[in-house]
mmCIF file of C-alpha atoms in Angstrom:
data_model
loop_
_atom_site.group_PDB
_atom_site.id
_atom_site.type_symbol
_atom_site.label_atom_id
_atom_site.label_comp_id
_atom_site.label_asym_id
_atom_site.label_seq_id
_atom_site.Cartn_x
_atom_site.Cartn_y
_atom_site.Cartn_z
ATOM 1 C CA UNK A 1 119.283 148.123 160.112
ATOM 2 C CA UNK A 2 122.637 149.255 159.945
ATOM 3 C CA UNK A 3 123.875 149.215 156.143
ATOM 4 C CA UNK A 4 126.829 147.219 157.203
ATOM 5 C CA UNK A 5 124.514 144.437 158.157
ATOM 6 C CA UNK A 6 122.027 144.026 154.990
ATOM 7 C CA UNK A 7 123.055 141.311 152.350
ATOM 8 C CA UNK A 8 123.263 143.641 148.479
ATOM 9 C CA UNK A 9 124.655 142.077 146.511
ATOM 10 C CA UNK A 10 122.944 139.816 144.523
ATOM 11 C CA UNK A 11 126.159 137.397 143.781
ATOM 12 C CA UNK A 12 125.087 136.327 147.240
ATOM 13 C CA UNK A 13 122.459 136.407 148.000
ATOM 14 C CA UNK A 14 122.146 133.807 145.300
ATOM 15 C CA UNK A 15 125.187 132.127 146.568
ATOM 16 C CA UNK A 16 122.994 131.806 150.385
ATOM 17 C CA UNK A 17 120.034 130.942 147.804
ATOM 18 C CA UNK A 18 121.088 127.691 146.119
ATOM 19 C CA UNK A 19 122.959 126.673 147.927
ATOM 20 C CA UNK A 20 121.932 127.647 152.044
ATOM 21 C CA UNK A 21 119.495 125.503 154.696
ATOM 22 C CA UNK A 22 116.397 127.376 154.784
ATOM 23 C CA UNK A 23 112.892 127.449 156.858
ATOM 24 C CA UNK A 24 109.900 128.081 156.036
ATOM 25 C CA UNK A 25 106.105 129.253 157.043
ATOM 26 C CA UNK A 26 103.402 130.855 155.218
ATOM 27 C CA UNK A 27 104.174 134.169 155.095
ATOM 28 C CA UNK A 28 108.756 133.520 154.783
ATOM 29 C CA UNK A 29 110.705 131.747 153.583
ATOM 30 C CA UNK A 30 114.559 132.247 155.741
ATOM 31 C CA UNK A 31 117.425 131.073 153.978
ATOM 32 C CA UNK A 32 120.575 130.749 156.631
ATOM 33 C CA UNK A 33 124.195 129.857 156.690
ATOM 34 C CA UNK A 34 126.312 130.349 159.996
ATOM 35 C CA UNK A 35 128.944 132.501 159.242
ATOM 36 C CA UNK A 36 131.453 134.332 161.195
ATOM 37 C CA UNK A 37 131.191 138.535 161.912
ATOM 38 C CA UNK A 38 127.926 139.643 163.273
ATOM 39 C CA UNK A 39 123.977 138.994 161.164
ATOM 40 C CA UNK A 40 123.849 139.852 157.831
ATOM 41 C CA UNK A 41 119.295 140.468 156.265
ATOM 42 C CA UNK A 42 118.895 140.706 153.473
ATOM 43 C CA UNK A 43 114.815 141.059 152.091
ATOM 44 C CA UNK A 44 112.726 140.104 149.545
ATOM 45 C CA UNK A 45 109.876 140.782 147.948
ATOM 46 C CA UNK A 46 108.459 140.311 145.016
ATOM 47 C CA UNK A 47 106.020 142.161 142.599
ATOM 48 C CA UNK A 48 103.305 140.001 143.002
ATOM 49 C CA UNK A 49 103.398 141.168 146.165
ATOM 50 C CA UNK A 50 101.789 144.983 145.285
ATOM 51 C CA UNK A 51 103.327 147.802 144.354
ATOM 52 C CA UNK A 52 106.567 148.681 145.232
ATOM 53 C CA UNK A 53 105.291 150.654 148.014
ATOM 54 C CA UNK A 54 103.053 147.591 149.223
ATOM 55 C CA UNK A 55 106.579 146.180 149.526
ATOM 56 C CA UNK A 56 108.371 148.267 150.296
ATOM 57 C CA UNK A 57 106.616 149.085 153.498
ATOM 58 C CA UNK A 58 106.271 146.156 154.864
ATOM 59 C CA UNK A 59 109.844 145.595 153.500
ATOM 60 C CA UNK A 60 110.236 148.294 156.855
ATOM 61 C CA UNK A 61 108.270 146.345 158.694
ATOM 62 C CA UNK A 62 110.573 143.605 158.586
ATOM 63 C CA UNK A 63 114.052 145.556 159.298
ATOM 64 C CA UNK A 64 112.178 147.041 161.745
ATOM 65 C CA UNK A 65 111.461 144.380 163.814
ATOM 66 C CA UNK A 66 114.598 143.104 163.403
ATOM 67 C CA UNK A 67 115.383 145.483 165.019
ATOM 68 C CA UNK A 68 113.685 145.246 168.591
ATOM 69 C CA UNK A 69 114.737 141.890 168.200
ATOM 70 C CA UNK A 70 118.037 141.757 167.716
ATOM 71 C CA UNK A 71 119.378 140.807 170.917
ATOM 72 C CA UNK A 72 116.641 137.391 171.119
ATOM 73 C CA UNK A 73 117.848 136.565 167.356
ATOM 74 C CA UNK A 74 121.225 134.235 167.384
ATOM 75 C CA UNK A 75 124.190 136.274 166.163
ATOM 76 C CA UNK A 76 126.702 135.324 163.394
ATOM 77 C CA UNK A 77 124.444 133.804 160.997
ATOM 78 C CA UNK A 78 123.334 135.091 157.143
ATOM 79 C CA UNK A 79 119.786 135.452 156.705
ATOM 80 C CA UNK A 80 117.438 135.907 153.690
ATOM 81 C CA UNK A 81 114.220 136.598 154.223
ATOM 82 C CA UNK A 82 112.111 136.383 150.911
ATOM 83 C CA UNK A 83 108.845 137.583 151.648
ATOM 84 C CA UNK A 84 105.333 134.926 150.442
ATOM 85 C CA UNK A 85 102.187 137.242 149.032
ATOM 86 C CA UNK A 86 99.595 136.300 152.185
ATOM 87 C CA UNK A 87 101.399 137.789 154.589
ATOM 88 C CA UNK A 88 99.856 141.178 153.568
ATOM 89 C CA UNK A 89 96.788 139.894 155.541
ATOM 90 C CA UNK A 90 98.907 140.134 159.009
ATOM 91 C CA UNK A 91 98.680 142.586 161.059
ATOM 92 C CA UNK A 92 102.661 143.810 162.714
ATOM 93 C CA UNK A 93 102.132 141.551 165.761
ATOM 94 C CA UNK A 94 100.694 138.779 163.971
ATOM 95 C CA UNK A 95 103.877 138.889 161.500
ATOM 96 C CA UNK A 96 105.805 139.905 164.398
ATOM 97 C CA UNK A 97 105.425 136.747 166.063
ATOM 98 C CA UNK A 98 105.106 135.264 162.635
ATOM 99 C CA UNK A 99 109.176 135.925 162.493
ATOM 100 C CA UNK A 100 110.418 135.847 165.444
ATOM 101 C CA UNK A 101 108.810 132.103 165.276
ATOM 102 C CA UNK A 102 110.589 130.377 162.816
ATOM 103 C CA UNK A 103 114.089 132.767 163.253
ATOM 104 C CA UNK A 104 114.426 130.816 166.303
ATOM 105 C CA UNK A 105 113.943 127.298 165.234
ATOM 106 C CA UNK A 106 116.988 128.145 163.176
ATOM 107 C CA UNK A 107 118.840 128.734 165.707
ATOM 108 C CA UNK A 108 117.638 126.177 167.909
ATOM 109 C CA UNK A 109 119.334 123.756 164.815
ATOM 110 C CA UNK A 110 122.403 124.798 165.628
ATOM 111 C CA UNK A 111 122.295 125.059 169.807
ATOM 112 C CA UNK A 112 121.771 121.325 170.136
ATOM 113 C CA UNK A 113 124.829 120.234 167.010
#
């Protein structure tokens, strides 16, 4: 994932979380909004999920999944992905299936309009 595709500013995180729609399942909560550029991502893992090495491992996996499935994900969105603690129970393939199904639901909503 390129650095220009990452949401880093806390103000952007809070704006998206407070004002934008979201989709959720057992393992993820994804806030999203349409933008005019390319996809941008912000990934957060709460401290109660585990120590820093575990949280970083989860972030790396999610970033890798996004990079591998970049062509499947709908363009021109800002995504804030909040990861829930239950994700630790899953293997890589299950994480990928859950994340991609949720992101596809987001794109389908806007394609119907």
